[in-house]
mmCIF file of C-alpha atoms in Angstrom:
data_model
loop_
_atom_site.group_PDB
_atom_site.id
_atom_site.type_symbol
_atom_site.label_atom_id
_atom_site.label_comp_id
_atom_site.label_asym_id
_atom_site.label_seq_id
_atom_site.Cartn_x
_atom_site.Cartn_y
_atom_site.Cartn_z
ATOM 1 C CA UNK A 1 122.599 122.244 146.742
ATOM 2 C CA UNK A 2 119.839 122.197 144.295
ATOM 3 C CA UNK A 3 116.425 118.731 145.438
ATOM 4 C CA UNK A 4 115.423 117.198 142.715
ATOM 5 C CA UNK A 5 113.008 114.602 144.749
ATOM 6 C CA UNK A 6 112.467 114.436 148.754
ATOM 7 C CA UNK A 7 110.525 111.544 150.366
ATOM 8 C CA UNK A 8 110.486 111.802 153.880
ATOM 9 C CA UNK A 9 110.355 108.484 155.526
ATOM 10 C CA UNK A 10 110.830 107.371 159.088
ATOM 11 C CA UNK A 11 110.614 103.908 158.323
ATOM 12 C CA UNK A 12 112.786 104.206 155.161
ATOM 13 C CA UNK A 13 116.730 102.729 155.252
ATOM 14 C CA UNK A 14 119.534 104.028 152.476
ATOM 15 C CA UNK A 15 123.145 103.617 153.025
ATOM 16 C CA UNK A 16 122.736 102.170 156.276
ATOM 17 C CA UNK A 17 120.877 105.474 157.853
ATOM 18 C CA UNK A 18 117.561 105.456 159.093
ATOM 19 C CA UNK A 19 116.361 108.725 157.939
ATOM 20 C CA UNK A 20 113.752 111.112 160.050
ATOM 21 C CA UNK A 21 113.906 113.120 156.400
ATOM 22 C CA UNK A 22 115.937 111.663 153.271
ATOM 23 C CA UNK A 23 116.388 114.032 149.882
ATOM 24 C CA UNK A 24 118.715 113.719 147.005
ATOM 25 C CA UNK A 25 120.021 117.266 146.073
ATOM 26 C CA UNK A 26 122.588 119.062 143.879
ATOM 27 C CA UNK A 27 125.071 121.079 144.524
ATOM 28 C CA UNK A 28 124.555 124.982 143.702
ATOM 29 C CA UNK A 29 127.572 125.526 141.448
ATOM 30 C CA UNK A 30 127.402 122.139 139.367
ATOM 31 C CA UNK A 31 124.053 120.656 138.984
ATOM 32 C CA UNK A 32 125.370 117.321 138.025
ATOM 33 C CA UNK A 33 127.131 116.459 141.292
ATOM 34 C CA UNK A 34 124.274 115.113 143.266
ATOM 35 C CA UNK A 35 124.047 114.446 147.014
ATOM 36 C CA UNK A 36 121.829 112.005 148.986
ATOM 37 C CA UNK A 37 121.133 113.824 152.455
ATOM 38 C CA UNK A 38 119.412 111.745 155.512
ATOM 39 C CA UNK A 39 118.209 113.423 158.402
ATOM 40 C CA UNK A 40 118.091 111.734 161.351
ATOM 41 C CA UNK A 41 117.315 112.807 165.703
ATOM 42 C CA UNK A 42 120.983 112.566 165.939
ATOM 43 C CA UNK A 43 122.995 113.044 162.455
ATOM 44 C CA UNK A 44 122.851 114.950 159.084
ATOM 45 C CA UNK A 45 124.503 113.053 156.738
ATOM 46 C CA UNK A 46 125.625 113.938 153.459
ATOM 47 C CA UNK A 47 126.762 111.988 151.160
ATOM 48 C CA UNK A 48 127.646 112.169 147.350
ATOM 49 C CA UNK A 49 125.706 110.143 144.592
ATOM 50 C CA UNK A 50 128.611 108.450 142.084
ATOM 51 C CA UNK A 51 129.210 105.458 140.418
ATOM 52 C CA UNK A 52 132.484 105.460 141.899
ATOM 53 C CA UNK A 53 132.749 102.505 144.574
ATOM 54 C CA UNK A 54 134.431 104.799 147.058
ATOM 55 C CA UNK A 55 131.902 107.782 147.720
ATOM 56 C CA UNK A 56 132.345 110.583 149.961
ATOM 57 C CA UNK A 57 130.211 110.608 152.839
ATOM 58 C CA UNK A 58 130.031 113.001 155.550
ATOM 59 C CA UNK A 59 128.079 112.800 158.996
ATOM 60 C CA UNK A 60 127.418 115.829 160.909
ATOM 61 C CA UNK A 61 126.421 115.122 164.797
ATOM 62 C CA UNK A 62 123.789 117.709 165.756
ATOM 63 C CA UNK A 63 125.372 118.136 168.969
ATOM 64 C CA UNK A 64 127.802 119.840 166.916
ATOM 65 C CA UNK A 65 125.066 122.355 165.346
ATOM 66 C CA UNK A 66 124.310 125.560 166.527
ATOM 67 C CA UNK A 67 121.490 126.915 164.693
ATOM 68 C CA UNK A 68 119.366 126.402 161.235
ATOM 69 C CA UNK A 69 117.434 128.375 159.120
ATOM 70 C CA UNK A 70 115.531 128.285 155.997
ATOM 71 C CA UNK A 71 114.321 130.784 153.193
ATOM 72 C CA UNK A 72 114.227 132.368 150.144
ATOM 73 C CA UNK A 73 117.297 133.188 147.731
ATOM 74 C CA UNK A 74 118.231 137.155 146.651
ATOM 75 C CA UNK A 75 116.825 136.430 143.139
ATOM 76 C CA UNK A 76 113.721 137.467 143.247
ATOM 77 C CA UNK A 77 112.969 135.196 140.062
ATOM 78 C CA UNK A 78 114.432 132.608 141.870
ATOM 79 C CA UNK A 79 111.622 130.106 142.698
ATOM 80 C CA UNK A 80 113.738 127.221 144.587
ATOM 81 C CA UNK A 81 114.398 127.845 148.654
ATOM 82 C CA UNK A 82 117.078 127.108 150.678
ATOM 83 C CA UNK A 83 118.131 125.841 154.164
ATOM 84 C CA UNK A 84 121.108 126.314 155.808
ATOM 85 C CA UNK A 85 122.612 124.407 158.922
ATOM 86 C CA UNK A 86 125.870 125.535 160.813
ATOM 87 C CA UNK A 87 128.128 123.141 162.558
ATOM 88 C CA UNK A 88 131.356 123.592 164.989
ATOM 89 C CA UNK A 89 132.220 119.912 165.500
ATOM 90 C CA UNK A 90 136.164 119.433 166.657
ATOM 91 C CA UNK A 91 138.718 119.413 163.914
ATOM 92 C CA UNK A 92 142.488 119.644 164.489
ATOM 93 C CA UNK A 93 144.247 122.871 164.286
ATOM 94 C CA UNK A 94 146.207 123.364 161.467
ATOM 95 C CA UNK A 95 150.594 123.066 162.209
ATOM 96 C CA UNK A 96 148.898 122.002 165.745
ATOM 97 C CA UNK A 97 148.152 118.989 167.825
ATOM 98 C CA UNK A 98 145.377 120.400 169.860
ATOM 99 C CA UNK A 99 141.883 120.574 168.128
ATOM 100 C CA UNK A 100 139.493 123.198 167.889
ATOM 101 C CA UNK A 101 135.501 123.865 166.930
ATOM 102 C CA UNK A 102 135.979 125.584 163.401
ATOM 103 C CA UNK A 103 132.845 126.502 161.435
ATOM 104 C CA UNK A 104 131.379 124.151 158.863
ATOM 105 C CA UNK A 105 128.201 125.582 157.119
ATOM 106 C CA UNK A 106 126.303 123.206 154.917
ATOM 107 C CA UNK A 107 123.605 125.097 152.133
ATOM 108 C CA UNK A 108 120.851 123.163 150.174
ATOM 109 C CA UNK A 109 118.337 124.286 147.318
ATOM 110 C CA UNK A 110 114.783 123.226 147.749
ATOM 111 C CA UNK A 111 113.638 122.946 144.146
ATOM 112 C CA UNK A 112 110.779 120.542 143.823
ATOM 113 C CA UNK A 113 107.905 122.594 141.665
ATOM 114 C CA UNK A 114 107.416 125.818 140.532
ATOM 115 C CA UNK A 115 106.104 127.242 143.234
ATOM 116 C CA UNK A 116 108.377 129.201 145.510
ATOM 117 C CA UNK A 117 105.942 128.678 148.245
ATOM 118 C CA UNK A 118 106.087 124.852 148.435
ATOM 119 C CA UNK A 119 109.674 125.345 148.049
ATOM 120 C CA UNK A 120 109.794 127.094 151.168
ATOM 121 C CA UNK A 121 107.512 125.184 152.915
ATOM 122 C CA UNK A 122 109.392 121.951 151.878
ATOM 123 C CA UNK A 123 112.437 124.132 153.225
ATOM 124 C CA UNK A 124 111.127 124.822 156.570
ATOM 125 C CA UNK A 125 109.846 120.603 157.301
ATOM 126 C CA UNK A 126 114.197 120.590 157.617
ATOM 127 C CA UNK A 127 114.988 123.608 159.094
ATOM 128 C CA UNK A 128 115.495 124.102 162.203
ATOM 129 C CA UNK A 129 116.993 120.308 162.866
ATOM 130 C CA UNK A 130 115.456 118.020 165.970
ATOM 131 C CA UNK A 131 118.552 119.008 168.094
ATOM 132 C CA UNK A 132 120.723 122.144 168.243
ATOM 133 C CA UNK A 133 122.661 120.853 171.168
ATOM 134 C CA UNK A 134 126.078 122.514 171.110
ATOM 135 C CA UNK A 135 126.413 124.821 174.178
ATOM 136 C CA UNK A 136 127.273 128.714 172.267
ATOM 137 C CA UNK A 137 128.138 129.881 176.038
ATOM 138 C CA UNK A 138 131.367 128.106 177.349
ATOM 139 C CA UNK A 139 130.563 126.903 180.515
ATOM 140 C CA UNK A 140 126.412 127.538 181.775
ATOM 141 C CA UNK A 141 125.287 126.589 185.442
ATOM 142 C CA UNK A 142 121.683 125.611 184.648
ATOM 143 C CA UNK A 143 119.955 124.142 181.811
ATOM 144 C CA UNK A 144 118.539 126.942 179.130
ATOM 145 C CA UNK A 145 115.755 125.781 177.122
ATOM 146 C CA UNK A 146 116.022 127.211 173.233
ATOM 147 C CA UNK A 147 114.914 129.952 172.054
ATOM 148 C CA UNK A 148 116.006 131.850 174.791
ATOM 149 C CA UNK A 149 116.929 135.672 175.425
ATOM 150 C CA UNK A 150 120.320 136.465 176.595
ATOM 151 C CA UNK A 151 121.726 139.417 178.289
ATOM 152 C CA UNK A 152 125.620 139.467 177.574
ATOM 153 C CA UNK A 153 127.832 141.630 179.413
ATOM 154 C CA UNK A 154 131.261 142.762 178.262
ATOM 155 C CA UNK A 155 133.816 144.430 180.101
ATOM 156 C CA UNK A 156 135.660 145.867 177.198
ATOM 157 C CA UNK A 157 138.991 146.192 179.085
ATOM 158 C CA UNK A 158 139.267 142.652 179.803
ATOM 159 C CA UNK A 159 142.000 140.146 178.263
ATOM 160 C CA UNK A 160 144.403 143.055 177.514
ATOM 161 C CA UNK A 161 141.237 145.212 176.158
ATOM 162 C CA UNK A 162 140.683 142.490 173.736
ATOM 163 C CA UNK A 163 137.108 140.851 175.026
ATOM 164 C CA UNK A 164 134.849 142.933 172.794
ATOM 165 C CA UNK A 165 136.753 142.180 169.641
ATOM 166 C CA UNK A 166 136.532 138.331 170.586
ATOM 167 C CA UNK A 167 132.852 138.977 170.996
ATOM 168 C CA UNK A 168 131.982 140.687 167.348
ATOM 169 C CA UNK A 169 134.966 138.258 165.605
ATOM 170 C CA UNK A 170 133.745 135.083 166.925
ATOM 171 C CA UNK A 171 130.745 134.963 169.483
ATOM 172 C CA UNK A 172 128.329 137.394 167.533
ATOM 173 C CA UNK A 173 127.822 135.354 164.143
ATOM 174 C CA UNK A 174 127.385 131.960 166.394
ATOM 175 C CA UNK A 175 124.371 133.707 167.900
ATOM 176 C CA UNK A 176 123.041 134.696 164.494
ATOM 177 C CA UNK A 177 123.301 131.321 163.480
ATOM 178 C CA UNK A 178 121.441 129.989 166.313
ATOM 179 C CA UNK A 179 118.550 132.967 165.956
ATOM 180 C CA UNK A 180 119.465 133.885 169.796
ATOM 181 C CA UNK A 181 117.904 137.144 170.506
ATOM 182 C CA UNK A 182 120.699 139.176 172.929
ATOM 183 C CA UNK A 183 121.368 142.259 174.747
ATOM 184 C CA UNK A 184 124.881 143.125 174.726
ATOM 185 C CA UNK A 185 125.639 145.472 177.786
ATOM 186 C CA UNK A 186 129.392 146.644 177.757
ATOM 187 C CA UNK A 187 130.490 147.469 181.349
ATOM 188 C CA UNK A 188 131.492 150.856 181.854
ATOM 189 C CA UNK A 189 133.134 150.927 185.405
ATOM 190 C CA UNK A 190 133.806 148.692 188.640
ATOM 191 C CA UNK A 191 130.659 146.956 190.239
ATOM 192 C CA UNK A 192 128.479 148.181 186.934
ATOM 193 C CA UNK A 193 127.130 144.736 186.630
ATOM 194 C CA UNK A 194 127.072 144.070 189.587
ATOM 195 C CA UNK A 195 124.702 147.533 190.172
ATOM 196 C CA UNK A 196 122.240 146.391 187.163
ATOM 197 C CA UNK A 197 121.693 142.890 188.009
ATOM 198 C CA UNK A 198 120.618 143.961 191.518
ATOM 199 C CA UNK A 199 117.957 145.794 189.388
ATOM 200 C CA UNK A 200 117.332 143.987 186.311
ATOM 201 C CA UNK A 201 114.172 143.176 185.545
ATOM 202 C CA UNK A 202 115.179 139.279 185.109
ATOM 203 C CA UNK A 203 112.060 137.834 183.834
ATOM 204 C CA UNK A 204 113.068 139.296 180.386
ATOM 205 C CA UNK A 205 116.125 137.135 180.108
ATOM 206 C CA UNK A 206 116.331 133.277 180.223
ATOM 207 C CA UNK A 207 120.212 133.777 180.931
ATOM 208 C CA UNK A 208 123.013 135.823 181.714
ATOM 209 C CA UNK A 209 126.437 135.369 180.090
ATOM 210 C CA UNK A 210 129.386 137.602 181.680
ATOM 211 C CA UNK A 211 132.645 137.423 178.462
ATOM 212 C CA UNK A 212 135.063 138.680 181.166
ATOM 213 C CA UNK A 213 138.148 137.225 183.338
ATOM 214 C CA UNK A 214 137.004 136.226 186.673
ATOM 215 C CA UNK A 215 136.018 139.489 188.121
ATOM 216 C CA UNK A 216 133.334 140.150 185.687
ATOM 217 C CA UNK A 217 131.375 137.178 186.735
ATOM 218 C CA UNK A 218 131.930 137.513 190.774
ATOM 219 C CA UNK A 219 129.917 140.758 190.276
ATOM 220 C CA UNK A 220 127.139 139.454 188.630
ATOM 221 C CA UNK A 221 126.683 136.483 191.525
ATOM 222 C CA UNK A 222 126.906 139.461 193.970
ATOM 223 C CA UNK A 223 124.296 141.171 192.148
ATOM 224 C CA UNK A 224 122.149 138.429 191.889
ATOM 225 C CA UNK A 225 122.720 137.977 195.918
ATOM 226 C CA UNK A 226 121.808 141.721 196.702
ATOM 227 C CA UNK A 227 118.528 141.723 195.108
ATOM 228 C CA UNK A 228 115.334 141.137 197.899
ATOM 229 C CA UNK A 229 114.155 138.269 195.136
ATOM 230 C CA UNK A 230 117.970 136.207 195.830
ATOM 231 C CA UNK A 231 116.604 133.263 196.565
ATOM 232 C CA UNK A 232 115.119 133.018 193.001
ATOM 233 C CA UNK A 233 117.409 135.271 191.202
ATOM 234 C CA UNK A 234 120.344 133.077 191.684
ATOM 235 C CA UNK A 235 118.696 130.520 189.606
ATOM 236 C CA UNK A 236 119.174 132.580 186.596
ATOM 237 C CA UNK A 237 121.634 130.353 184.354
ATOM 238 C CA UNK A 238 124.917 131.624 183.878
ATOM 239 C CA UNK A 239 127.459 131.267 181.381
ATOM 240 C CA UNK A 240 131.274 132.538 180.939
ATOM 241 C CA UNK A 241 132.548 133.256 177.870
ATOM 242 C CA UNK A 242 136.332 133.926 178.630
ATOM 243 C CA UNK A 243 137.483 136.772 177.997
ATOM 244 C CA UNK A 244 140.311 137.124 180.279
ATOM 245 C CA UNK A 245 143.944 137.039 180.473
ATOM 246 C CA UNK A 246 144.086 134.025 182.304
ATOM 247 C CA UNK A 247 140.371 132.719 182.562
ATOM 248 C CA UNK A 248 141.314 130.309 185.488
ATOM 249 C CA UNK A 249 137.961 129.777 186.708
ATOM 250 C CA UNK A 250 135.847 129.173 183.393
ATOM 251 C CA UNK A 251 138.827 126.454 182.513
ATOM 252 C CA UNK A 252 138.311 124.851 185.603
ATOM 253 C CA UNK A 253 134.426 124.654 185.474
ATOM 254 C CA UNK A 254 134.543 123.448 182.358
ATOM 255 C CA UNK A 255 137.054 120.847 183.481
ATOM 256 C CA UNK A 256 134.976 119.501 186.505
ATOM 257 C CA UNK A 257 131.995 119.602 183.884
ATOM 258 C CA UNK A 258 133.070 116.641 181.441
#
């Protein structure tokens, strides 16, 4: 989506949205569909600029966003910039009744001189939104300020050998998104985590997360609880992603957790 004008205003009301940051934009493909976008500490909403009486508007709750970025296009010649924000809010399953988080990514073009610079600049005042709240680890134990480094271990034989193929098809572009720097560490035998937590150098990670059935993550505690430093290594914030046949205990944490 292409911004013809942007006048950030805190104080500033349109369609019933006070807006942190309020631009109109058009869309990349068709420069004459235009799109009024308000930015607020809780909501990005989007909504299209018609005559028509019944306009599409769209509100996208930051809890549900993962990560933001902003920068320039391919084209070199290309002065505009761009910002992107990815969502996973809940949407129902299609043939299902359950619901799901499924992807939503939302693009705009910062165009307001000639000057790529500005562009980007005027790119970067939205990108990265107030709040990135959605939790990209299943179930964590302690609070994990952003950015934060993440060690993720993998035990590749987990959920009928199909953990690490969950990981790259699903949990790898979410961390992308969210500019979360990672180790991944893919377990290679029984008690392997458990053996390189007890040594880890922890300071260099603000959390571990074990993608593994149960077994996986019982190591890791037991590593944590073998080191001489215990008493401060078991504050380390964990997460589960599962990865398990059955994943009995992550379903139950994150049961007791709502």
């Amino acid at each position: 989506m292409d911004t013809d004008t942007c006048a950030p205003d805190p104080s500033r009301q349109r369609n019933g949205v006070v807006g942190v940051l309020y631009g109109e934009f058009t869309d990349t493909l068709n420069d004459r569909v235009r799109y009024s976008v308000s930015l607020t500490e809780r909501a990005l909403t989007v909504q299209r600029i018609s005559s028509s009486p019944g306009r599409t508007k769209v509100v996208f709750n930051l809890t549900d966003c993962v990560g933001c970025r902003a920068y320039r296009g391919p084209d070199g010649a290309d002065v505009g910039a761009y910002f992107t924000a990815y969502f996973y809010p809940f949407k129902r399953r299609w043939m299902s009744a359950g619901v799901a988080r499924q992807r939503v990514e939302q693009c705009f073009r910062v165009a307001l001189v000639q000057d790529p610079l500005a562009n980007l600049q005027e790119a970067e005042r939205w990108a990265p939104l107030p709040s990135c709240g959605l939790c990209l680890t299943g179930v964590v134990y302690a609070e994990v300020r952003r950015p934060c480094r993440v060690m993720i271990l993998v035990n590749p034989h987990s959920g009928r050998g199909q953990a690490l193929q969950l990981f790259t098809g699903h949990v790898q572009g979410m961390l992308t998104e969210a500019a979360i720097p990672y180790t991944l560490v893919i377990t290679e035998h029984q008690n392997h985590a458990r053996e390189l937590v007890r040594k880890a150098d922890l300071s260099q990670w603000d959390a571990l997360v074990i993608m593994s059935g149960d077994g996986l993550l019982f190591e890791v505690i037991n590593g944590l609880m073998d080191r001489e430093d215990w008493q401060e290594a078991i504050q380390t914030p964990l997460g589960i992603l599962p990865g398990g046949s059955g994943n009995a205990l992550a379903a139950s944490v994150h049961h007791y957790s709502q």
